[in-house]
CSV table of C-alpha atoms in Angstrom, one decimal:
chain,number,residue,atom,x,y,z
A,1,MET,CA,25.2,10.2,-33.2
A,2,THR,CA,21.9,11.6,-32.1
A,3,THR,CA,20.0,8.9,-30.3
A,4,HIS,CA,16.3,8.6,-29.6
A,5,ALA,CA,17.1,9.1,-26.0
A,6,ALA,CA,19.0,12.3,-26.7
A,7,LYS,CA,16.0,13.6,-28.6
A,8,PHE,CA,13.5,13.0,-25.8
A,9,ASP,CA,15.8,13.3,-22.8
A,10,ASP,CA,16.7,16.5,-21.6
A,11,VAL,CA,19.2,15.9,-18.9
A,12,ALA,CA,22.8,15.3,-19.9
A,13,GLY,CA,24.5,12.4,-18.2
A,14,TYR,CA,21.3,10.7,-17.2
A,15,ALA,CA,20.4,8.9,-20.4
A,16,PRO,CA,18.2,5.9,-19.7
A,17,GLN,CA,18.8,2.4,-20.9
A,18,THR,CA,18.2,2.0,-24.7
A,19,SER,CA,17.9,-0.8,-27.2
A,20,GLY,CA,18.5,0.5,-30.6
A,21,SER,CA,16.3,3.6,-30.9
A,22,THR,CA,13.9,2.5,-28.1
A,23,ILE,CA,14.1,3.9,-24.6
A,24,LEU,CA,13.6,1.1,-22.1
A,25,LEU,CA,12.0,0.8,-18.7
A,26,ASN,CA,14.2,-0.9,-16.1
A,27,PRO,CA,13.7,-4.7,-15.8
A,28,ALA,CA,11.7,-4.5,-12.6
A,29,SER,CA,9.4,-1.8,-13.9
A,30,SER,CA,8.7,-3.7,-17.1
A,31,ALA,CA,8.2,-7.0,-15.4
A,32,PHE,CA,5.8,-5.7,-12.7
A,33,ALA,CA,3.9,-3.6,-15.2
A,34,LEU,CA,3.1,-6.7,-17.2
A,35,SER,CA,2.4,-8.7,-14.0
A,36,ALA,CA,0.1,-5.9,-12.7
A,37,ALA,CA,-1.9,-6.0,-16.0
A,38,ILE,CA,-2.3,-9.8,-15.8
A,39,ALA,CA,-3.2,-9.7,-12.1
A,40,ILE,CA,-5.8,-7.0,-12.8
A,41,VAL,CA,-7.5,-9.1,-15.5
A,42,PHE,CA,-7.1,-12.2,-13.3
A,43,ASN,CA,-9.0,-10.3,-10.6
A,44,THR,CA,-12.0,-9.8,-12.8
A,45,LEU,CA,-12.0,-13.3,-14.1
A,46,LEU,CA,-11.8,-14.7,-10.6
A,47,THR,CA,-14.7,-12.5,-9.6
A,48,TRP,CA,-16.8,-13.8,-12.5
A,49,GLY,CA,-15.8,-17.4,-11.6
A,50,LYS,CA,-16.7,-16.9,-7.9
A,51,GLU,CA,-20.1,-15.4,-8.8
A,52,ALA,CA,-20.9,-18.0,-11.4
A,53,TYR,CA,-19.8,-21.0,-9.4
A,54,PRO,CA,-20.7,-21.0,-5.7
A,55,ALA,CA,-18.5,-24.0,-5.2
A,56,LEU,CA,-15.5,-22.0,-6.1
A,57,ASN,CA,-16.6,-19.2,-3.8
A,58,ALA,CA,-17.0,-21.8,-1.0
A,59,PHE,CA,-13.6,-23.3,-1.7
A,60,MET,CA,-12.0,-19.9,-1.6
A,61,ALA,CA,-13.8,-19.2,1.7
A,62,SER,CA,-12.5,-22.5,3.1
A,63,LEU,CA,-8.9,-21.5,2.5
A,64,SER,CA,-8.7,-18.4,4.6
A,65,GLY,CA,-12.1,-18.1,6.3
A,66,HIS,CA,-13.5,-15.6,3.8
A,67,HIS,CA,-13.6,-15.6,0.0
A,68,TRP,CA,-12.6,-12.0,-0.2
A,69,ILE,CA,-9.4,-12.6,1.8
A,70,THR,CA,-8.4,-15.5,-0.4
A,71,HIS,CA,-9.3,-13.4,-3.5
A,72,GLY,CA,-7.1,-10.5,-2.5
A,73,LEU,CA,-4.2,-12.7,-1.5
A,74,ALA,CA,-4.5,-14.6,-4.8
A,75,ASP,CA,-4.3,-11.3,-6.7
A,76,VAL,CA,-1.2,-10.1,-4.9
A,77,ALA,CA,0.4,-13.5,-5.2
A,78,VAL,CA,-0.2,-13.5,-9.0
A,79,PHE,CA,1.3,-10.0,-9.2
A,80,ILE,CA,4.4,-10.8,-7.2
A,81,ALA,CA,5.0,-14.3,-8.7
A,82,LEU,CA,4.6,-13.3,-12.3
A,83,GLY,CA,6.6,-10.1,-11.7
A,84,LEU,CA,9.5,-12.2,-10.4
A,85,VAL,CA,9.2,-14.7,-13.3
A,86,PHE,CA,9.0,-12.0,-15.9
A,87,MET,CA,12.0,-10.2,-14.3
A,88,THR,CA,14.0,-13.4,-14.2
A,89,PHE,CA,13.3,-14.4,-17.8
A,90,GLY,CA,13.2,-10.9,-19.3
A,91,THR,CA,9.7,-11.6,-20.7
A,92,ALA,CA,8.4,-8.0,-20.4
A,93,SER,CA,11.6,-6.5,-21.7
A,94,GLN,CA,10.8,-8.0,-25.1
A,95,MET,CA,7.8,-5.6,-25.3
A,96,SER,CA,8.3,-1.9,-26.1
A,97,PRO,CA,7.6,0.4,-23.1
A,98,LYS,CA,4.8,2.0,-25.1
A,99,GLN,CA,3.2,-1.4,-25.5
A,100,LEU,CA,3.5,-2.0,-21.8
A,101,VAL,CA,1.8,1.3,-21.0
A,102,ALA,CA,-1.0,0.4,-23.5
A,103,VAL,CA,-1.4,-3.1,-22.1
A,104,LEU,CA,-1.6,-1.9,-18.5
A,105,VAL,CA,-4.1,0.9,-19.3
A,106,SER,CA,-6.2,-1.4,-21.4
A,107,ALA,CA,-6.2,-4.0,-18.7
A,108,VAL,CA,-7.4,-1.5,-16.1
A,109,PHE,CA,-10.2,-0.2,-18.3
A,110,SER,CA,-11.4,-3.5,-19.6
A,111,ALA,CA,-11.2,-5.2,-16.1
A,112,GLY,CA,-12.9,-2.3,-14.4
A,113,LEU,CA,-15.7,-2.2,-16.9
A,114,GLY,CA,-16.0,-6.0,-16.8
A,115,LEU,CA,-16.5,-5.9,-13.1
A,116,ALA,CA,-19.1,-3.1,-13.2
A,117,ALA,CA,-21.0,-4.7,-16.1
A,118,TRP,CA,-21.2,-8.1,-14.3
A,119,PHE,CA,-22.9,-6.6,-11.3
A,120,VAL,CA,-25.1,-4.1,-13.2
A,121,LEU,CA,-26.3,-6.6,-15.7
A,122,GLY,CA,-26.3,-9.6,-13.3
B,1,MET,CA,-13.6,0.7,17.9
B,2,ASN,CA,-15.7,-0.7,15.0
B,3,ASP,CA,-16.6,2.8,13.9
B,4,LEU,CA,-13.0,3.8,14.1
B,5,ILE,CA,-12.1,1.0,11.6
B,6,LEU,CA,-15.1,1.9,9.5
B,7,PHE,CA,-14.0,5.5,9.2
B,8,ALA,CA,-10.3,4.7,9.0
B,9,HIS,CA,-10.5,2.6,5.8
B,10,PRO,CA,-11.8,5.4,3.5
B,11,THR,CA,-9.5,7.9,5.2
B,12,PHE,CA,-6.5,5.9,4.2
B,13,GLY,CA,-8.0,5.4,0.8
B,14,VAL,CA,-8.3,9.2,0.4
B,15,LEU,CA,-4.7,9.6,1.7
B,16,GLY,CA,-3.7,7.1,-1.0
B,17,ILE,CA,-5.5,9.1,-3.7
B,18,LEU,CA,-3.9,12.4,-2.5
B,19,ALA,CA,-0.5,10.7,-2.6
B,20,ALA,CA,-1.2,9.5,-6.1
B,21,VAL,CA,-2.1,13.1,-7.1
B,22,TRP,CA,1.2,14.2,-5.5
B,23,VAL,CA,3.1,11.6,-7.6
B,24,PHE,CA,1.3,12.8,-10.7
B,25,VAL,CA,2.1,16.5,-10.1
B,26,GLU,CA,5.7,15.8,-9.2
B,27,THR,CA,6.1,13.6,-12.3
B,28,LEU,CA,4.8,16.4,-14.5
B,29,ASN,CA,7.6,18.5,-13.1
B,30,ALA,CA,10.1,15.7,-12.9
B,31,GLY,CA,13.7,16.7,-12.4
B,32,ALA,CA,16.8,15.5,-10.7
B,33,ASP,CA,15.9,17.5,-7.6
B,34,ASN,CA,12.5,15.9,-7.0
B,35,ALA,CA,13.3,12.2,-7.9
B,36,ARG,CA,13.6,11.2,-4.3
B,37,ARG,CA,10.3,13.0,-3.4
B,38,ILE,CA,8.5,11.1,-6.2
B,39,ARG,CA,9.8,7.8,-4.8
B,40,ILE,CA,8.7,8.7,-1.3
B,41,ALA,CA,5.2,9.7,-2.6
B,42,ALA,CA,4.9,6.5,-4.5
B,43,LEU,CA,5.8,4.5,-1.4
B,44,ALA,CA,3.2,6.5,0.5
B,45,VAL,CA,0.5,5.5,-2.1
B,46,ALA,CA,1.4,1.8,-1.6
B,47,VAL,CA,1.4,2.0,2.2
B,48,PHE,CA,-1.9,4.0,2.4
B,49,MET,CA,-3.6,1.6,0.0
B,50,LEU,CA,-2.2,-1.4,2.0
B,51,LEU,CA,-3.6,0.1,5.2
B,52,SER,CA,-6.9,0.8,3.5
B,53,TRP,CA,-7.1,-2.9,2.3
B,54,VAL,CA,-6.3,-4.3,5.7
B,55,LEU,CA,-8.8,-2.1,7.6
B,56,ALA,CA,-11.5,-2.4,5.0
B,57,GLY,CA,-11.0,-6.2,4.9
B,58,TYR,CA,-11.2,-6.5,8.7
B,59,TRP,CA,-14.4,-4.5,8.8
B,60,TYR,CA,-16.0,-6.2,5.8
B,61,VAL,CA,-15.3,-9.7,7.1
B,62,ASN,CA,-16.3,-9.0,10.7
B,63,PHE,CA,-18.9,-6.3,10.7
B,64,TYR,CA,-20.5,-5.8,7.3
B,65,SER,CA,-23.1,-8.6,7.5
B,66,PRO,CA,-25.7,-6.6,9.6
B,67,ASP,CA,-25.4,-3.6,7.2
B,68,LYS,CA,-25.8,-5.9,4.2
B,69,ALA,CA,-29.0,-7.4,5.7
B,70,LEU,CA,-30.3,-3.8,6.3
B,71,ILE,CA,-29.5,-2.6,2.8
B,72,LEU,CA,-31.1,-5.7,1.2
B,73,LYS,CA,-34.3,-5.2,3.2
B,74,GLY,CA,-34.5,-1.5,2.5
B,75,PRO,CA,-35.5,0.6,-0.6
B,76,TRP,CA,-32.0,0.6,-2.1
B,77,PRO,CA,-31.0,-3.1,-2.3
B,78,TRP,CA,-28.8,-2.2,-5.3
B,79,ALA,CA,-26.5,-0.3,-3.0
B,80,HIS,CA,-25.2,-3.7,-2.0
B,81,LYS,CA,-26.0,-5.8,-5.1
B,82,ILE,CA,-24.3,-3.4,-7.5
B,83,PHE,CA,-22.2,-0.8,-5.6
B,84,MET,CA,-20.8,-3.0,-2.8
B,85,GLU,CA,-20.2,-6.0,-5.0
B,86,THR,CA,-18.4,-3.9,-7.6
B,87,LYS,CA,-16.5,-1.9,-5.0
B,88,GLU,CA,-15.2,-4.9,-3.0
B,89,HIS,CA,-13.6,-6.3,-6.2
B,90,LEU,CA,-12.7,-3.1,-8.0
B,91,PHE,CA,-10.6,-2.1,-5.0
B,92,PHE,CA,-8.0,-4.6,-6.0
B,93,ILE,CA,-7.2,-2.7,-9.2
B,94,PRO,CA,-5.9,0.5,-7.4
B,95,LEU,CA,-4.3,-1.7,-4.8
B,96,LEU,CA,-2.2,-3.6,-7.4
B,97,LEU,CA,-1.4,-0.3,-9.2
B,98,ALA,CA,-0.3,1.2,-5.9
B,99,PHE,CA,2.0,-1.8,-5.3
B,100,TYR,CA,3.4,-1.3,-8.8
B,101,LEU,CA,4.0,2.4,-8.5
B,102,PRO,CA,7.2,2.2,-6.4
B,103,PHE,CA,8.7,0.0,-9.2
B,104,ALA,CA,7.7,2.5,-11.9
B,105,THR,CA,9.2,5.4,-10.0
B,106,ARG,CA,12.6,3.8,-9.7
B,107,GLU,CA,13.3,5.1,-13.2
B,108,ARG,CA,15.2,8.3,-13.9
B,109,LEU,CA,11.9,9.9,-14.8
B,110,PHE,CA,13.4,13.3,-15.7
B,111,ALA,CA,15.4,11.5,-18.4
B,112,ASN,CA,12.9,9.0,-19.7
B,113,LYS,CA,9.7,10.2,-21.3
B,114,VAL,CA,8.0,6.8,-21.6
B,115,ALA,CA,8.7,6.1,-17.9
B,116,ARG,CA,7.0,9.4,-17.1
B,117,THR,CA,4.1,8.3,-19.2
B,118,MET,CA,3.9,5.1,-17.3
B,119,VAL,CA,4.0,6.8,-13.9
B,120,LEU,CA,1.4,9.5,-14.9
B,121,SER,CA,-0.9,6.8,-16.3
B,122,VAL,CA,-0.7,4.6,-13.2
B,123,ALA,CA,-1.1,7.6,-10.8
B,124,ALA,CA,-4.1,8.9,-12.7
B,125,MET,CA,-5.8,5.5,-12.7
B,126,ILE,CA,-5.2,5.1,-9.0
B,127,ALA,CA,-6.8,8.5,-8.3
B,128,ALA,CA,-9.7,7.9,-10.7
B,129,SER,CA,-10.6,4.4,-9.5
B,130,GLY,CA,-10.0,5.5,-5.9
B,131,PHE,CA,-12.6,8.3,-6.3
B,132,ALA,CA,-15.1,5.8,-7.9
B,133,ILE,CA,-14.6,3.5,-4.9
B,134,GLU,CA,-15.0,6.4,-2.4
B,135,GLY,CA,-18.3,7.4,-4.2
B,136,ALA,CA,-19.5,3.8,-4.1
B,137,GLY,CA,-18.8,3.8,-0.3
B,138,ALA,CA,-21.0,6.8,0.1
B,139,VAL,CA,-23.9,5.1,-1.8
B,140,ILE,CA,-23.5,2.0,0.4
B,141,ASN,CA,-23.6,4.2,3.5
B,142,TYR,CA,-26.7,5.9,2.2
B,143,GLY,CA,-28.2,2.5,1.5
B,144,VAL,CA,-28.0,1.7,5.2
B,145,LYS,CA,-29.4,5.1,6.1
B,146,VAL,CA,-32.5,4.9,3.9
B,147,SER,CA,-33.2,1.4,5.2
B,148,LEU,CA,-33.1,2.6,8.8
B,149,LEU,CA,-35.2,5.7,7.9
B,150,GLN,CA,-37.8,3.4,6.3
B,151,SER,CA,-37.9,1.2,9.4
B,152,ALA,CA,-38.2,4.2,11.7
B,153,THR,CA,-41.0,5.7,9.6
B,154,GLN,CA,-42.9,2.5,9.5
B,155,ARG,CA,-42.7,2.2,13.4
B,156,THR,CA,-43.9,5.7,14.0
B,157,GLN,CA,-46.8,5.6,11.6
B,158,PRO,CA,-50.2,5.0,13.3
């Protein structure tokens, strides 16, 4: 039987994991792709929140000595925590790899434009 | 020492961009023979971006305030209000992508087209956003320069 993997994949003996006709990413790659997309959107939302509510900015500054340190650590914590959760529960594996690529690319573009627009228009 | 940190953070950023381009090119030519090299390059991206984050953060938190005051008093206040504010938050995007890249390159890229697409997309986005951030850094630097030039001109005018 010719599988989807065999059509795309050129190297005999190295066929990747498949589910039906869909080639899969490994569980860690899928999980952390989704967590990266969410952490990147979270980064923009947290920026908007900090800028809109000085009390949030002050609270974040009180946690580490500077709002930017807290902000960065929060982003990385969201990335790692969600990645581990998604890997444990197989959440991201329910999405097709093409969807994961699209979600991550869309997250980067929308979050980046959202940040720039906030400060240009603000 | 302060200047060393100031210059080191964009240097590691550029090294991160170069490593991302390295990952991109190797992935375009992915085969069994360069799989290990791709993983090493992806790890290099993550390490360089981590170093850039730590050094940039140390400088920003401890030494940026006088520069900010100068920029805001000078003719290019938007160098801080738009470029610095955007840059300091935009940086987390390539940082997170850089931390993800080692996971994405654990795939057998030469045998998995969609995994190659993922790695190519992530590496390209790291390079593109990295260049944007380097450019913003240049504008901020110039914002300080034009402020100092304005002060010097005002002092020397009769």
